[in-house]
Coordinates of C-alpha atoms in Angstrom, one line a residue:
Chain A
M1 CA 69.6 55.8 69.3
K2 CA 73.4 55.6 68.6
R3 CA 73.8 59.2 69.6
Y4 CA 71.9 58.5 72.8
I5 CA 74.3 55.7 73.7
I6 CA 77.4 57.7 72.9
E7 CA 76.1 60.5 75.0
L8 CA 75.3 58.1 77.8
V9 CA 78.8 56.6 77.8
Q10 CA 80.6 60.0 77.4
G11 CA 78.3 61.6 80.1
G12 CA 79.0 58.7 82.4
A13 CA 82.7 59.0 81.9
S14 CA 82.5 62.8 82.7
L15 CA 80.7 62.1 85.9
L16 CA 83.4 59.5 86.9
A17 CA 86.1 62.0 86.1
G18 CA 84.4 64.5 88.4
L19 CA 84.1 61.9 91.1
G20 CA 87.8 61.2 90.7
V21 CA 88.5 64.8 91.7
T22 CA 86.3 64.5 94.7
L23 CA 87.9 61.2 95.7
R24 CA 91.3 62.7 95.6
A25 CA 90.2 65.5 97.8
L26 CA 88.8 63.0 100.2
V27 CA 92.2 61.5 101.0
A28 CA 94.1 64.9 100.8
Q29 CA 94.9 67.0 103.8
P30 CA 92.0 69.2 104.9
V31 CA 92.3 72.9 103.9
T32 CA 90.2 74.2 106.8
V33 CA 91.1 74.5 110.5
P34 CA 88.8 74.0 113.5
Y35 CA 88.7 77.7 114.3
P36 CA 88.5 78.4 118.0
R37 CA 90.9 75.6 118.8
K38 CA 93.3 76.4 116.0
K39 CA 93.9 79.7 114.3
L40 CA 95.6 80.5 111.1
P41 CA 98.5 83.0 111.1
M42 CA 97.3 86.6 110.5
Q43 CA 98.6 88.5 107.5
P44 CA 101.3 91.0 108.4
G45 CA 99.5 93.7 106.4
F46 CA 96.2 93.3 108.2
R47 CA 94.6 96.6 109.2
G48 CA 92.5 96.6 112.3
H49 CA 90.9 99.7 114.0
P50 CA 93.2 102.7 114.5
M51 CA 95.0 102.9 117.9
L52 CA 97.3 105.5 119.5
V53 CA 101.0 104.9 119.3
R54 CA 103.3 105.5 122.3
N55 CA 106.7 107.1 122.3
P56 CA 109.0 104.2 123.2
A57 CA 111.3 106.5 125.2
T58 CA 108.8 108.3 127.4
G59 CA 105.9 105.9 127.2
A60 CA 103.5 108.8 126.4
F61 CA 101.2 108.9 123.4
T62 CA 102.8 110.7 120.5
C63 CA 99.4 112.2 119.5
I64 CA 99.4 116.0 119.7
A65 CA 95.6 116.3 119.4
C66 CA 95.9 118.5 116.3
G67 CA 92.6 117.1 114.9
T68 CA 93.8 116.4 111.4
C69 CA 92.4 112.9 111.5
M70 CA 89.1 114.2 112.9
Q71 CA 88.8 116.5 109.9
R72 CA 89.8 114.1 107.2
C73 CA 87.8 111.0 108.4
P74 CA 85.2 110.3 105.7
S75 CA 82.8 108.8 108.2
R76 CA 83.5 111.5 110.8
C77 CA 83.9 108.8 113.5
I78 CA 86.7 110.4 115.4
D79 CA 86.1 112.9 118.2
I80 CA 89.1 114.3 120.2
T81 CA 89.0 116.3 123.4
A82 CA 92.4 118.0 123.7
A83 CA 94.0 119.1 126.9
R84 CA 97.3 120.9 127.7
T85 CA 100.0 119.8 130.1
E86 CA 101.6 122.2 132.5
S87 CA 104.4 122.9 130.0
G88 CA 101.7 123.8 127.4
T89 CA 101.9 120.9 125.0
K90 CA 98.6 119.5 123.7
Y91 CA 97.6 115.9 124.3
P92 CA 94.4 113.9 123.8
A93 CA 92.4 113.7 127.1
R94 CA 89.9 111.7 125.2
F95 CA 90.2 110.1 121.7
Q96 CA 86.8 108.6 120.8
L97 CA 86.5 106.3 117.8
D98 CA 83.0 105.3 116.9
F99 CA 83.7 101.9 115.5
T100 CA 80.1 101.4 114.3
R101 CA 80.8 104.1 111.6
C102 CA 84.5 103.4 110.9
S103 CA 85.1 102.0 107.4
L104 CA 88.8 101.1 108.1
C105 CA 90.0 103.1 105.1
G106 CA 93.2 104.1 106.9
I107 CA 93.1 107.8 106.0
C108 CA 93.5 108.9 109.7
V109 CA 96.7 106.8 110.0
E110 CA 98.0 108.2 106.7
V111 CA 97.4 111.9 107.4
C112 CA 98.7 112.0 111.0
P113 CA 101.6 114.5 111.0
V114 CA 103.4 112.8 114.0
S115 CA 102.7 109.2 113.1
G116 CA 100.6 109.0 116.3
L117 CA 98.2 106.4 114.9
A118 CA 98.7 102.8 113.9
F119 CA 96.5 99.8 112.9
S120 CA 95.7 97.3 115.7
R121 CA 95.7 93.6 115.1
S122 CA 92.4 92.8 116.8
F123 CA 89.7 91.5 114.5
A124 CA 87.2 89.8 116.7
M125 CA 85.4 92.5 118.6
P126 CA 81.9 91.5 119.5
H127 CA 79.9 93.8 121.8
R128 CA 76.6 93.6 123.5
T129 CA 75.6 97.2 123.1
R130 CA 76.1 99.9 120.5
E131 CA 77.7 102.1 123.1
A132 CA 80.4 99.6 123.7
C133 CA 81.5 100.0 120.1
K134 CA 82.6 103.6 120.9
Y135 CA 86.2 103.2 122.0
D136 CA 88.2 105.7 123.9
L137 CA 91.6 105.0 122.4
V138 CA 93.3 106.7 125.3
T139 CA 92.0 104.3 127.9
R140 CA 91.9 101.4 125.4
G141 CA 95.5 102.0 124.7
E142 CA 96.3 101.9 128.4
E143 CA 94.5 98.6 128.7
G144 CA 97.0 97.3 126.1
T145 CA 94.3 95.9 123.8
Chain B
M1 CA 57.4 83.5 98.4
G2 CA 53.9 84.8 97.9
V3 CA 51.6 83.2 95.4
A4 CA 48.6 84.9 93.8
V5 CA 46.4 83.4 91.1
R6 CA 44.8 85.3 88.2
S7 CA 43.0 84.0 85.3
T8 CA 43.2 85.3 81.8
K9 CA 41.0 84.4 78.9
T10 CA 42.9 83.9 75.7
E11 CA 41.5 84.3 72.2
S12 CA 41.2 80.6 71.7
G13 CA 38.9 80.3 74.6
P14 CA 40.3 78.2 77.4
I15 CA 41.3 79.8 80.7
H16 CA 45.0 79.8 81.5
Y17 CA 45.9 80.2 85.1
R18 CA 48.8 82.5 85.5
Y19 CA 50.6 82.5 88.8
F20 CA 52.5 85.4 90.2
M21 CA 55.4 84.5 92.4
N22 CA 57.9 86.6 94.2
V23 CA 61.5 85.4 94.1
G24 CA 63.4 87.4 96.7
P25 CA 64.2 89.9 98.1
Q26 CA 65.7 87.3 100.3
H27 CA 66.2 84.3 98.0
P28 CA 69.4 82.3 97.8
S29 CA 69.6 82.5 94.0
T30 CA 69.3 86.3 93.7
H31 CA 72.7 87.0 95.4
G32 CA 71.5 89.9 97.4
V33 CA 68.3 91.8 97.7
L34 CA 66.8 91.5 94.3
R35 CA 63.1 90.8 93.9
L36 CA 61.7 89.3 90.8
I37 CA 58.0 89.2 90.2
I38 CA 57.5 86.2 88.0
G39 CA 54.4 85.4 86.1
L40 CA 54.2 81.6 85.7
Y41 CA 52.2 79.2 83.7
G42 CA 53.0 75.9 85.4
E43 CA 56.7 75.7 85.2
Y44 CA 57.0 78.2 82.3
V45 CA 58.0 81.8 82.9
L46 CA 55.7 84.2 81.1
S47 CA 57.0 87.5 82.5
I48 CA 59.7 88.8 84.8
E49 CA 59.7 92.1 86.5
P50 CA 62.8 92.9 88.5
V51 CA 62.3 95.2 91.5
I52 CA 65.4 96.9 92.7
G53 CA 66.4 99.5 95.2
Y54 CA 66.3 97.5 98.5
G55 CA 70.0 98.2 99.1
H56 CA 70.0 101.9 98.1
R57 CA 72.5 103.8 100.2
M58 CA 72.7 107.1 98.3
H59 CA 76.3 106.7 97.2
E60 CA 76.0 109.3 94.5
K61 CA 74.4 111.8 96.8
M62 CA 77.1 111.1 99.4
A63 CA 79.7 112.0 96.7
Q64 CA 78.0 115.3 96.0
S65 CA 77.9 116.3 99.7
R66 CA 81.4 115.9 100.9
P67 CA 85.0 116.5 99.7
W68 CA 86.0 114.1 97.0
Q69 CA 88.6 112.4 99.2
A70 CA 85.9 111.2 101.5
F71 CA 84.2 109.2 98.7
L72 CA 87.2 106.9 98.5
P73 CA 85.8 104.2 100.9
N74 CA 82.4 104.4 99.2
T75 CA 83.8 103.1 95.9
A76 CA 84.6 99.8 97.6
R77 CA 81.0 99.3 98.9
M78 CA 79.1 99.2 95.6
D79 CA 80.6 96.1 94.0
Y80 CA 81.7 94.2 97.1
A81 CA 83.0 91.2 95.2
C82 CA 85.3 93.2 92.9
C83 CA 85.8 96.7 94.3
L84 CA 89.3 97.7 93.1
P85 CA 88.2 98.5 89.5
H86 CA 85.7 101.0 91.0
Q87 CA 88.4 102.6 93.1
H88 CA 90.7 102.6 90.1
C89 CA 88.1 104.3 87.9
Y90 CA 87.3 107.0 90.5
L91 CA 90.9 107.9 91.2
S92 CA 91.9 107.8 87.5
L93 CA 89.0 110.2 86.8
I94 CA 90.2 112.6 89.6
E95 CA 93.8 112.3 88.5
Q96 CA 92.9 113.0 84.9
H97 CA 90.7 115.9 85.8
T98 CA 93.3 117.5 88.0
G99 CA 96.3 116.6 85.8
I100 CA 98.1 114.4 88.4
K101 CA 100.6 111.9 86.9
V102 CA 100.8 108.5 88.5
P103 CA 104.3 106.8 88.6
P104 CA 104.6 103.7 86.4
R105 CA 105.3 101.4 89.3
A106 CA 102.1 102.5 91.0
E107 CA 100.2 101.8 87.8
Y108 CA 101.7 98.3 87.7
I109 CA 100.7 97.6 91.3
R110 CA 97.2 98.9 90.5
V111 CA 96.9 96.5 87.6
I112 CA 98.2 93.5 89.7
A113 CA 95.8 94.3 92.5
V114 CA 92.8 94.8 90.1
E115 CA 93.5 91.5 88.2
L116 CA 93.8 89.6 91.5
N117 CA 90.5 91.1 92.5
R118 CA 89.0 90.0 89.2
I119 CA 90.2 86.4 89.7
A120 CA 88.7 86.4 93.2
S121 CA 85.4 87.8 91.8
H122 CA 85.2 85.2 89.0
L123 CA 85.9 82.4 91.5
L124 CA 83.1 83.6 93.7
W125 CA 80.8 83.8 90.7
L126 CA 81.8 80.3 89.6
G127 CA 81.0 78.8 93.0
A128 CA 77.7 80.7 93.4
F129 CA 76.6 79.9 89.8
L130 CA 77.1 76.2 90.3
L131 CA 75.4 76.4 93.6
D132 CA 72.4 77.9 91.7
L133 CA 72.4 74.9 89.4
G134 CA 72.4 72.5 92.4
A135 CA 76.1 71.5 92.4
F136 CA 77.5 71.9 95.9
T137 CA 81.1 70.6 95.5
P138 CA 82.7 73.2 93.2
I139 CA 82.1 76.1 95.5
L140 CA 84.4 74.5 98.1
Y141 CA 87.2 74.3 95.5
C142 CA 86.5 77.8 94.4
F143 CA 86.6 79.2 97.9
D144 CA 89.8 77.3 98.6
D145 CA 91.4 79.1 95.7
R146 CA 89.7 82.4 96.5
E147 CA 91.1 82.2 100.0
E148 CA 94.6 82.3 98.6
V149 CA 93.8 85.5 96.6
L150 CA 92.2 87.1 99.6
D151 CA 95.2 86.4 101.7
I152 CA 97.5 88.1 99.2
L153 CA 95.1 91.0 98.9
E154 CA 94.7 91.2 102.7
N155 CA 98.5 91.4 103.1
L156 CA 98.7 94.1 100.4
T157 CA 95.6 96.2 101.1
G158 CA 94.9 95.4 104.8
A159 CA 91.4 94.0 104.1
R160 CA 89.9 90.9 102.6
I161 CA 87.1 92.7 100.9
T162 CA 86.1 96.4 100.6
H163 CA 89.7 97.3 100.1
C164 CA 90.7 100.9 100.3
F165 CA 94.1 100.6 98.7
F166 CA 94.6 103.1 95.9
R167 CA 95.3 106.7 96.8
I168 CA 95.4 109.9 94.7
G169 CA 98.7 109.7 92.7
G170 CA 99.6 106.1 93.5
V171 CA 98.9 103.3 95.9
L172 CA 99.3 102.8 99.7
A173 CA 101.8 99.9 99.8
D174 CA 104.5 98.5 97.6
I175 CA 104.7 94.9 96.3
D176 CA 108.0 93.7 97.7
D177 CA 109.9 90.5 96.8
H178 CA 108.0 88.5 99.5
S179 CA 104.6 89.5 98.1
A180 CA 105.8 89.0 94.5
N181 CA 106.9 85.5 95.4
R182 CA 103.5 84.8 97.0
I183 CA 101.7 86.0 93.9
R184 CA 103.9 83.8 91.7
E185 CA 103.2 80.8 94.0
F186 CA 99.5 81.4 93.7
M187 CA 99.8 81.6 89.9
R188 CA 101.5 78.2 89.8
R189 CA 98.8 76.8 92.0
M190 CA 95.9 78.4 90.1
R191 CA 97.2 77.2 86.7
G192 CA 97.2 73.6 88.0
R193 CA 93.6 74.1 89.3
F194 CA 92.0 74.8 85.9
S195 CA 92.3 71.1 85.0
V196 CA 90.4 70.3 88.2
Y197 CA 87.6 72.8 87.2
H198 CA 87.5 71.3 83.7
K199 CA 87.1 67.8 85.0
L200 CA 84.6 68.9 87.7
V201 CA 82.6 71.4 85.7
T202 CA 83.4 72.1 82.0
E203 CA 83.1 68.4 80.9
N204 CA 80.4 67.5 83.3
I205 CA 77.4 66.2 81.4
I206 CA 74.8 67.5 83.9
F207 CA 76.4 71.0 83.7
I208 CA 76.4 70.9 79.9
K209 CA 72.8 69.9 79.8
R210 CA 71.8 72.6 82.2
T211 CA 73.7 75.4 80.4
R212 CA 74.2 74.6 76.7
D213 CA 71.7 76.5 74.5
I214 CA 70.1 78.0 77.6
G215 CA 69.6 81.7 77.9
I216 CA 70.9 82.6 74.4
I217 CA 71.8 86.3 74.2
T218 CA 72.2 87.3 70.6
P219 CA 74.8 90.0 69.7
D220 CA 71.9 92.3 68.7
M221 CA 70.1 91.9 71.9
A222 CA 73.3 92.4 74.0
R223 CA 73.9 95.7 72.1
R224 CA 70.3 96.9 72.5
Y225 CA 70.5 96.5 76.3
G226 CA 74.0 97.9 76.6
A227 CA 75.4 94.7 78.1
T228 CA 79.1 94.7 78.8
G229 CA 81.7 92.4 80.3
P230 CA 81.6 88.7 80.0
V231 CA 77.9 88.8 79.2
L232 CA 78.7 90.8 76.0
R233 CA 81.8 88.8 75.2
G234 CA 79.9 85.5 75.7
S235 CA 77.7 86.7 72.7
G236 CA 80.8 87.0 70.5
I237 CA 81.5 90.7 70.7
A238 CA 85.1 91.2 71.7
Y239 CA 84.6 94.5 73.6
D240 CA 86.9 95.0 76.5
V241 CA 87.7 98.4 77.8
R242 CA 91.3 97.3 78.6
K243 CA 91.8 96.7 74.9
Q244 CA 89.5 99.3 73.3
Q245 CA 90.6 102.3 75.4
P246 CA 93.7 101.1 77.2
Y247 CA 94.0 102.9 80.5
S248 CA 96.5 102.7 83.3
A249 CA 99.3 100.3 82.3
Y250 CA 97.2 97.9 80.2
R251 CA 98.9 99.1 77.0
D252 CA 102.1 97.4 78.1
F253 CA 100.6 93.9 78.3
S254 CA 99.6 91.4 75.7
F255 CA 96.5 89.4 76.5
D256 CA 93.5 87.9 74.6
V257 CA 89.9 88.9 74.9
P258 CA 88.0 85.6 75.0
T259 CA 84.6 85.5 73.3
G260 CA 81.9 82.9 73.0
S261 CA 80.1 81.8 69.8
R262 CA 76.6 81.0 70.8
G263 CA 75.9 83.4 73.7
D264 CA 74.4 80.8 76.0
C265 CA 75.1 80.3 79.7
Y266 CA 77.9 77.8 78.9
D267 CA 79.7 80.4 76.7
R268 CA 79.6 82.9 79.5
Y269 CA 81.0 80.3 81.8
L270 CA 83.9 79.6 79.4
V271 CA 84.6 83.3 78.9
R272 CA 85.0 83.8 82.6
V273 CA 87.2 80.8 83.1
E274 CA 89.4 81.9 80.2
E275 CA 89.4 85.5 81.6
M276 CA 90.9 84.2 84.8
Q277 CA 93.8 82.6 82.8
Q278 CA 94.3 85.9 80.9
S279 CA 94.4 87.8 84.3
L280 CA 97.1 85.4 85.4
C281 CA 98.9 86.2 82.2
I282 CA 98.7 90.0 82.8
I283 CA 99.9 89.6 86.4
E284 CA 102.8 87.5 85.3
Q285 CA 103.9 90.1 82.8
A286 CA 103.4 93.0 85.3
L287 CA 105.5 91.2 87.9
E288 CA 108.3 90.6 85.4
R289 CA 108.4 94.1 84.0
M290 CA 107.7 96.0 87.1
P291 CA 109.6 99.3 86.9
A292 CA 111.5 100.6 89.9
G293 CA 110.6 104.0 91.4
E294 CA 108.1 105.8 93.5
I295 CA 104.7 104.3 94.3
R296 CA 103.1 107.6 95.0
A297 CA 103.4 110.9 93.2
P298 CA 103.8 114.0 95.4
V299 CA 100.4 115.7 95.5
P300 CA 99.3 119.0 97.0
R301 CA 97.5 118.7 100.4
T302 CA 94.3 120.2 99.1
I303 CA 93.2 119.5 95.6
R304 CA 90.2 121.3 94.1
L305 CA 88.4 119.9 91.2
P306 CA 88.5 122.4 88.3
A307 CA 85.1 123.3 86.8
G308 CA 84.2 121.0 83.9
Q309 CA 83.0 117.5 83.2
R310 CA 84.8 114.3 82.5
S311 CA 84.1 110.6 82.5
F312 CA 86.4 107.6 82.8
S313 CA 85.7 103.9 82.1
V314 CA 87.5 100.8 83.3
E315 CA 86.8 97.1 82.8
G316 CA 85.3 95.6 86.0
A317 CA 84.7 91.9 86.6
R318 CA 81.1 92.4 85.4
G319 CA 81.6 94.9 82.7
E320 CA 82.3 98.5 82.0
V321 CA 82.4 100.7 85.0
T322 CA 82.1 104.4 84.2
Y323 CA 82.3 107.4 86.6
Y324 CA 81.0 110.7 85.3
L325 CA 82.0 113.8 87.1
V326 CA 80.7 117.3 86.9
A327 CA 82.8 119.7 88.9
D328 CA 82.3 123.4 89.8
G329 CA 85.7 124.4 91.0
T330 CA 85.3 123.4 94.7
D331 CA 86.6 120.2 96.3
T332 CA 83.1 118.7 96.3
P333 CA 81.8 117.2 93.0
Y334 CA 78.7 118.9 91.7
R335 CA 77.5 115.6 90.4
L336 CA 79.0 112.1 90.3
K337 CA 77.3 109.5 88.2
V338 CA 78.2 105.8 88.4
R339 CA 77.5 103.6 85.5
S340 CA 77.2 100.0 86.9
P341 CA 77.4 97.2 84.4
C342 CA 75.0 95.0 86.4
Y343 CA 72.1 97.3 85.9
A344 CA 72.3 96.9 82.1
N345 CA 72.9 93.2 82.4
L346 CA 70.0 92.7 84.7
N347 CA 67.6 94.3 82.2
L348 CA 68.3 91.5 79.8
I349 CA 66.5 89.0 82.0
Q350 CA 63.1 90.5 81.3
E351 CA 63.2 89.6 77.6
L352 CA 65.5 86.7 77.9
G353 CA 63.5 84.8 80.5
Q354 CA 60.1 84.8 78.7
G355 CA 59.1 81.3 77.8
M356 CA 61.8 79.6 79.8
L357 CA 61.5 76.9 82.3
F358 CA 61.8 78.3 85.8
A359 CA 65.0 76.3 86.6
D360 CA 66.5 77.6 83.3
M361 CA 65.7 81.2 84.3
I362 CA 67.6 80.7 87.5
A363 CA 70.5 79.4 85.6
T364 CA 70.4 82.3 83.2
L365 CA 70.1 84.8 86.1
G366 CA 73.2 83.2 87.7
S367 CA 75.2 83.4 84.5
L368 CA 74.7 87.2 84.3
D369 CA 76.8 87.5 87.5
L370 CA 74.8 90.2 89.2
V371 CA 75.9 92.0 92.3
I372 CA 72.8 93.8 93.5
P373 CA 74.4 96.4 95.8
E374 CA 76.1 97.8 92.7
I375 CA 72.7 98.2 91.0
D376 CA 71.0 99.7 94.0
R377 CA 74.0 101.9 95.1

């Protein structure tokens, strides 16, 4: 009986201590934000899907359509159609990224010999169809997204 | 949940009605697609039969059918809650097999990233475990803290979960002063939070009543089933791969291996909370003594795996993770076997759960910290 009463008192005290924690949180600043209206700053190191980089001087893509990223991609989600300019340099006429298969490992960006790929900052990319998840990075880059 | 009734006649005569109930594959307390076929007598559990394989994605087969570099993202997709130890294990195995030396600074960065991942994983477990027991509040505090870890990891690795951060011969990014200060700030915050968890959980009478002397795993039983990680240490066996076979830079740090005394759910909880503190300790030492230098060793463009076999073990958040490689001289592994700690830990529940009350069985299952995709692979 004595043990029961001690346990009752101690147990009650432990519950009150827990409630104290909750009460303090009740009057503290909220840690969440109402998402669509307010957004948290993104981490500088965030890695979105790969995108083509432009040469700041000429405005053209630095990609030389060598196909290294296409070969090294673990998910085989990159498909490049190369073309040649009149002067004979290769450039990507089409650079398709199948985002349904991309695992964002970053190997393509890493292996590019001319640093022609970078990570985008876009993270919310809902699509209505599966086909819409296949991005052509050449036209997507031109859209500025 | 489907219910079927069967009657069995016992020796003493009366007919006992035995219910068979499916828990899962989509049940909140199974944390993934685990199905348990439970034989019940009223509220008492007579038998448990786990059914696994719903999340099978052929990871080992994938490893055997493509160059070894292409398996790197796969390592992050088995144990989604604590994936960096898997990646650490896989790359250490390849590095050891091909004789590539990793710069000391890279090893330190790997240790810091892995320990941060371990804290995130234990916080996730803590919240989910208490949710299983019916306490809703703690998961909000846990996720608040976990968010801080995930922000640091996101800045470092580029992703919040399923990180692909380690590379052969080093890591992808360096920890600069800004990141180091953020980690230190998080450590200060986290150390202050343990008192909150103790008030909210450790000393809570309801929590103690639900977990003390529930699901006792004896050291003998833990050994028989090959349990590792906090499940084994909760039973009083101080086995930690980081101590027993120090790999990477773990030899340089001093830390304790917490153990329990009774082997019940409460001990496993205490072990994990203490492990978070020890992880903070390791991170602090690593940040202080971080050597200068390269973060990635120069490696040849194509690396073939010399013929032979090799295994490598690391301590994951749930126990010992082992990768076993059989190579035949090409760049594609002949065989890659992954030893996941959860598979051994899950097997315990069959013997452990017999004769328990149903609610206690759920508490015990939660205390094993199972990640089902790691079992199914």
